[in-house]
Amino acid sequence: MANKFDIDISPESPELLAIAEKELRETPEIRAKGLAELRELLKKNSDLNFTDDENFLVIILRVCHWYPESAIETLRDIAEFRKDYWKVLKDLMPEQEKTAFIEGGLINILTHKDHKNRRIVIYKCGSDWDPSVISEDSIFRMFYLLHILAQLEKSTQICGCIVIYDFEGLGMKQVMNITPSGTKRLLTFTQKAMPLRLKEVHIVKQPLIFKMVYALMKPLLDQKMKSRLHFHGDDMSKLHQFVPPNYLPKNYGGTLPEIDYSAKDWYFCAEKYHDFFLQYKDFGFKQ
């Protein structure tokens, strides 16, 4: 992969397939059976509008460990989410959030993966966020667009991703713009309607005022998310227990250089996969 600001859409390596078999039950026989059964379930759920293309169905089946019944439930959850939040997601394409990508600098993807071959997403929610420039809705739309992009990467389908929420410099200006409805939307999405393996969520550099934000989140967290949520404050050695420092930039106590790129650099990758976004925007319930 020549461009470091691109996803890797190459076929699965033998090493990746070995991980898929161990962690996801994926074998050629289970794969063939799962695809056939999910296609039949899609026919029975005639109110759903999703492609039955193999590449897309594999995305859904992998996150469900190749259980077709769970996969159709996931597709229904995705459709419900898109119906409930249609005002935010209707006809969403990367160009609609170009300003958030180019000027916001709030969501970033590290150009390398960690020791478990997982993508690392950085979500800066503190003083870097000016709500008068980038709205809460806009941040969510950008997050949603990036999750669509991540689905195309085979290694991410199999190994998953982790998210680091960086609350450095969080103040009342940001807290007053983190709404109960926006928090519910984000957590509903990540817990029910995001077809990716979210392995860990790390909260770092959070000041005392973060307690106000967590008070909004806590009642909405399911047990699975609670088990994957870790709070580190300014102690990066706690983060290093999950991701070794040689896989992290200096910003997070790592040995790699400080981050000198942002979502601006990733925007052109999103543009590159325009056709997948175009297809995805019509997924959900049939009109």
XYZ file of N, CA, C and O in Angstrom, residues 133-239:
428
model
N -17.835 25.990 15.323
C -17.317 25.706 13.972
C -17.787 24.333 13.497
O -18.258 24.168 12.371
N -17.642 23.313 14.361
C -18.024 21.943 14.027
C -19.078 21.484 15.037
O -18.800 21.398 16.233
N -20.277 21.187 14.554
C -21.373 20.808 15.444
C -21.229 19.361 15.908
O -20.487 18.556 15.328
N -21.971 19.023 16.957
C -22.028 17.646 17.437
C -22.542 16.724 16.334
O -22.035 15.610 16.152
N -23.533 17.171 15.578
C -24.067 16.375 14.465
C -22.999 16.118 13.412
O -22.888 15.015 12.865
N -22.216 17.149 13.125
C -21.184 17.031 12.102
C -20.104 16.037 12.512
O -19.638 15.231 11.699
N -19.724 16.074 13.787
C -18.734 15.111 14.286
C -19.270 13.694 14.139
O -18.553 12.786 13.704
N -20.536 13.505 14.480
C -21.101 12.158 14.357
C -21.128 11.703 12.899
O -20.807 10.553 12.598
N -21.518 12.601 12.007
C -21.564 12.217 10.587
C -20.178 11.808 10.088
O -20.039 10.843 9.332
N -19.151 12.539 10.507
C -17.799 12.181 10.085
C -17.407 10.816 10.656
O -16.824 9.979 9.954
N -17.744 10.581 11.921
C -17.489 9.280 12.551
C -18.211 8.176 11.782
O -17.653 7.098 11.536
N -19.441 8.442 11.386
C -20.233 7.455 10.649
C -19.600 7.165 9.285
O -19.512 5.995 8.866
N -19.146 8.196 8.610
C -18.502 8.014 7.311
C -17.230 7.172 7.441
O -16.971 6.288 6.613
N -16.453 7.432 8.488
C -15.212 6.681 8.672
C -15.485 5.208 8.987
O -14.715 4.334 8.582
N -16.593 4.939 9.684
C -16.900 3.533 9.973
C -17.270 2.795 8.684
O -16.963 1.621 8.532
N -17.919 3.478 7.749
C -18.232 2.868 6.453
C -16.939 2.544 5.714
O -16.771 1.445 5.157
N -16.027 3.485 5.727
C -14.743 3.286 5.069
C -13.983 2.106 5.670
O -13.434 1.266 4.953
N -13.992 2.003 6.993
C -13.250 0.939 7.685
C -13.777 -0.447 7.323
O -13.022 -1.431 7.350
N -15.049 -0.544 6.979
C -15.633 -1.840 6.649
C -14.978 -2.488 5.433
O -15.024 -3.713 5.270
N -14.368 -1.683 4.580
C -13.780 -2.213 3.353
C -12.443 -2.903 3.585
O -11.955 -3.613 2.712
N -11.854 -2.698 4.762
C -10.532 -3.231 5.042
C -10.645 -4.613 5.677
O -11.205 -4.766 6.760
N -10.109 -5.614 5.001
C -10.250 -7.001 5.469
C -9.657 -7.197 6.859
O -10.241 -7.878 7.704
N -8.492 -6.611 7.099
C -7.845 -6.802 8.396
C -8.673 -6.189 9.523
O -8.720 -6.731 10.635
N -9.362 -5.088 9.240
C -10.202 -4.464 10.255
C -11.475 -5.284 10.474
O -11.962 -5.398 11.604
N -12.010 -5.861 9.421
C -13.157 -6.758 9.572
C -12.824 -7.886 10.544
O -13.662 -8.283 11.363
N -11.610 -8.396 10.453
C -11.218 -9.571 11.227
C -10.649 -9.189 12.598
O -11.037 -9.763 13.617
N -9.742 -8.240 12.622
C -9.032 -7.913 13.867
C -9.706 -6.806 14.671
O -9.438 -6.668 15.866
N -10.542 -6.006 14.017
C -11.256 -4.967 14.720
C -10.481 -3.664 14.848
O -9.443 -3.457 14.218
N -11.006 -2.793 15.709
C -10.403 -1.477 15.900
C -10.530 -1.075 17.368
O -11.278 -1.687 18.135
N -9.761 -0.072 17.749
C -9.899 0.519 19.073
C -10.059 2.019 18.908
O -9.644 2.602 17.900
N -10.678 2.656 19.907
C -10.893 4.098 19.865
C -10.278 4.722 21.112
O -10.448 4.215 22.229
N -9.552 5.810 20.906
C -9.024 6.607 22.010
C -9.766 7.934 22.023
O -9.698 8.706 21.062
N -10.533 8.179 23.084
C -11.203 9.465 23.266
C -10.290 10.352 24.103
O -10.034 10.073 25.276
N -9.815 11.429 23.501
C -8.879 12.347 24.138
C -9.651 13.595 24.585
O -10.093 14.390 23.760
N -9.806 13.752 25.909
C -10.575 14.865 26.457
C -9.688 15.978 27.006
O -10.128 16.767 27.845
N -8.459 16.074 26.526
C -7.551 17.114 27.022
C -8.148 18.510 26.789
O -8.571 18.849 25.691
N -8.165 19.316 27.852
C -8.666 20.684 27.733
C -10.171 20.807 27.689
O -10.708 21.877 27.376
N -10.880 19.727 28.007
C -12.341 19.773 28.015
C -12.818 20.869 28.964
O -12.373 20.957 30.110
N -13.738 21.712 28.481
C -14.287 22.785 29.294
C -15.790 22.885 29.133
O -16.412 22.087 28.424
N -16.362 23.884 29.760
C -17.816 24.041 29.702
C -18.308 24.280 28.283
O -19.413 23.873 27.936
N -17.488 24.937 27.450
C -17.901 25.190 26.063
C -18.201 23.884 25.341
O -19.177 23.783 24.597
N -17.383 22.867 25.587
C -17.610 21.558 24.961
C -18.714 20.793 25.687
O -19.600 20.214 25.049
N -18.671 20.797 27.020
C -19.650 20.030 27.799
C -21.074 20.468 27.481
O -21.977 19.634 27.338
N -21.280 21.771 27.319
C -22.625 22.283 27.043
C -23.117 21.886 25.658
O -24.304 22.015 25.361
N -22.209 21.421 24.816
C -22.604 21.009 23.468
C -22.561 19.489 23.279
O -22.713 19.001 22.160
N -22.349 18.751 24.367
C -22.491 17.296 24.345
C -23.875 17.015 24.915
O -24.084 17.031 26.123
N -24.819 16.765 24.037
C -26.217 16.699 24.446
C -26.632 15.275 24.812
O -26.025 14.300 24.345
N -27.677 15.129 25.632
C -28.198 13.786 25.923
C -28.604 13.042 24.652
O -28.347 11.847 24.521
N -29.230 13.748 23.718
C -29.675 13.087 22.481
C -28.492 12.661 21.628
O -28.492 11.579 21.029
N -27.451 13.514 21.576
C -26.267 13.154 20.800
C -25.506 12.001 21.424
O -24.977 11.134 20.722
N -25.459 11.969 22.761
C -24.800 10.875 23.467
C -25.542 9.568 23.237
O -24.933 8.520 22.974
N -26.867 9.622 23.329
C -27.672 8.421 23.079
C -27.467 7.921 21.653
O -27.329 6.712 21.419
N -27.423 8.835 20.704
C -27.224 8.453 19.299
C -25.886 7.745 19.115
O -25.803 6.685 18.485
N -24.824 8.316 19.670
C -23.494 7.734 19.515
C -23.412 6.350 20.147
O -22.888 5.411 19.538
N -23.956 6.205 21.356
C -23.868 4.921 22.045
C -24.793 3.877 21.431
O -24.447 2.690 21.373
N -25.956 4.285 20.952
C -26.831 3.347 20.244
C -26.133 2.832 18.994
O -26.160 1.628 18.694
N -25.482 3.731 18.305
C -24.762 3.348 17.093
C -23.630 2.369 17.400
O -23.545 1.288 16.803
N -22.759 2.720 18.332
C -21.582 1.879 18.590
C -21.959 0.541 19.212
O -21.274 -0.466 18.992
N -23.061 0.500 19.974
C -23.436 -0.729 20.672
C -24.358 -1.630 19.863
O -24.395 -2.842 20.088
N -25.079 -1.059 18.890
C -26.073 -1.876 18.178
C -25.965 -1.831 16.662
O -26.345 -2.791 15.991
N -25.492 -0.729 16.106
C -25.642 -0.535 14.662
C -24.334 -0.279 13.929
O -24.349 0.208 12.799
N -23.216 -0.629 14.545
C -21.919 -0.435 13.898
C -21.324 -1.798 13.577
O -20.872 -2.503 14.476
N -21.329 -2.210 12.327
C -20.844 -3.549 11.967
C -19.322 -3.640 11.889
O -18.738 -3.969 10.865
N -18.701 -3.312 13.009
C -17.255 -3.443 13.156
C -16.965 -4.030 14.530
O -17.753 -3.851 15.464
N -15.852 -4.676 14.660
C -15.437 -5.245 15.942
C -14.725 -4.156 16.755
O -13.537 -3.916 16.590
N -15.469 -3.485 17.617
C -14.892 -2.465 18.485
C -14.338 -3.165 19.721
O -15.077 -3.573 20.605
N -13.023 -3.295 19.776
C -12.394 -4.139 20.788
C -12.162 -3.420 22.112
O -12.288 -4.013 23.173
N -11.794 -2.144 22.035
C -11.507 -1.376 23.250
C -11.838 0.089 23.021
O -11.699 0.594 21.896
N -12.245 0.752 24.100
C -12.448 2.199 24.084
C -11.659 2.773 25.257
O -11.868 2.389 26.412
N -10.743 3.691 24.958
C -9.874 4.264 25.981
C -10.172 5.754 26.156
O -10.174 6.512 25.180
N -10.420 6.152 27.393
C -10.645 7.555 27.732
C -9.361 8.085 28.344
O -8.885 7.564 29.366
N -8.770 9.118 27.731
C -7.501 9.648 28.233
C -7.588 11.163 28.447
O -8.401 11.850 27.829
N -6.720 11.643 29.349
C -6.530 13.071 29.613
C -7.819 13.776 30.019
O -7.983 14.978 29.794
N -8.731 13.042 30.627
C -9.999 13.650 31.004
C -9.862 14.447 32.308
O -9.331 13.926 33.289
N -10.322 15.709 32.325
C -10.302 16.498 33.561
C -11.511 16.148 34.430
O -12.369 15.349 34.029
N -11.598 16.758 35.604
C -12.687 16.464 36.529
C -14.054 16.741 35.923
O -15.030 16.048 36.214
N -14.124 17.744 35.051
C -15.408 18.116 34.458
C -15.974 16.992 33.592
O -17.168 16.972 33.270
N -15.120 16.027 33.224
C -15.580 14.894 32.423
C -16.675 14.112 33.142
O -17.484 13.434 32.505
N -16.721 14.223 34.471
C -17.760 13.523 35.228
C -19.151 13.896 34.736
O -20.076 13.082 34.776
N -19.314 15.129 34.264
C -20.599 15.571 33.733
C -20.927 14.828 32.447
O -22.082 14.473 32.183
N -19.916 14.587 31.621
C -20.108 13.849 30.365
C -20.426 12.386 30.667
O -21.356 11.801 30.091
N -19.671 11.805 31.590
C -19.878 10.388 31.913
C -21.239 10.153 32.552
O -21.834 9.080 32.382
N -21.752 11.159 33.244
C -23.089 11.027 33.834
C -24.150 10.847 32.753
O -25.170 10.179 32.972
N -23.921 11.424 31.568
C -24.831 11.227 30.432
C -24.660 9.829 29.840
O -25.627 9.184 29.425
N -23.426 9.356 29.821
C -23.116 8.089 29.172
C -23.511 6.873 29.989
O -24.064 5.902 29.446
N -23.219 6.908 31.268
C -23.271 5.707 32.115
C -24.596 4.943 32.043
O -24.589 3.715 31.885
N -25.764 5.617 32.122
C -27.023 4.859 32.092
C -27.286 4.161 30.761
O -28.129 3.266 30.682
N -26.565 4.583 29.710
C -26.807 4.054 28.368
C -25.845 2.939 27.970
O -25.990 2.341 26.905
N -24.873 2.658 28.823
C -23.856 1.659 28.490
C -24.350 0.251 28.780
O -24.847 -0.031 29.869
N -24.207 -0.638 27.796
C -24.531 -2.032 28.063
C -23.312 -2.727 28.675
O -22.214 -2.157 28.733
N -23.492 -3.951 29.132
C -22.430 -4.643 29.855
C -21.218 -4.895 28.968
O -20.069 -4.805 29.423
N -21.456 -5.198 27.715
C -20.355 -5.454 26.788
C -19.489 -4.214 26.623
O -18.255 -4.294 26.652
N -20.130 -3.048 26.471
C -19.374 -1.814 26.313
C -18.638 -1.457 27.599
O -17.485 -1.014 27.561
N -19.288 -1.654 28.733
C -18.625 -1.372 30.014
C -17.338 -2.171 30.153
O -16.335 -1.673 30.674
N -17.368 -3.410 29.692
C -16.189 -4.266 29.822
C -15.054 -3.833 28.901
O -13.898 -4.224 29.117
N -15.370 -3.031 27.899
C -14.354 -2.600 26.931
C -13.941 -1.148 27.127
O -13.112 -0.634 26.368
N -14.515 -0.502 28.124
C -14.272 0.912 28.378
C -13.234 1.054 29.482
O -13.393 0.506 30.578
N -12.157 1.820 29.201
C -11.059 1.950 30.142
C -10.697 3.427 30.325
O -10.570 4.169 29.349
N -10.515 3.850 31.572
C -10.225 5.243 31.913
C -8.780 5.362 32.388
O -8.363 4.642 33.298
N -8.031 6.288 31.788
C -6.603 6.382 32.086
C -6.161 7.747 32.613
O -5.050 7.844 33.145
N -6.966 8.789 32.444
C -6.523 10.119 32.859
C -5.244 10.505 32.140
O -5.093 10.291 30.937
N -4.283 11.047 32.895
C -3.001 11.456 32.311
C -1.940 10.362 32.422
O -0.797 10.569 32.016
N -2.307 9.229 32.980
C -1.348 8.140 33.175
C -1.317 7.242 31.946
O -2.077 6.276 31.834
N -0.418 7.564 31.023
C -0.356 6.806 29.780
C 0.166 5.387 29.995
O -0.038 4.522 29.141
N 0.805 5.137 31.143
C 1.264 3.771 31.395
C 0.081 2.812 31.500
O 0.215 1.619 31.196
N -1.079 3.325 31.909
C -2.284 2.485 31.949
C -2.735 2.130 30.539
O -3.131 0.995 30.275
N -2.658 3.109 29.628
C -2.988 2.841 28.225
C -2.020 1.825 27.634
O -2.413 0.952 26.853
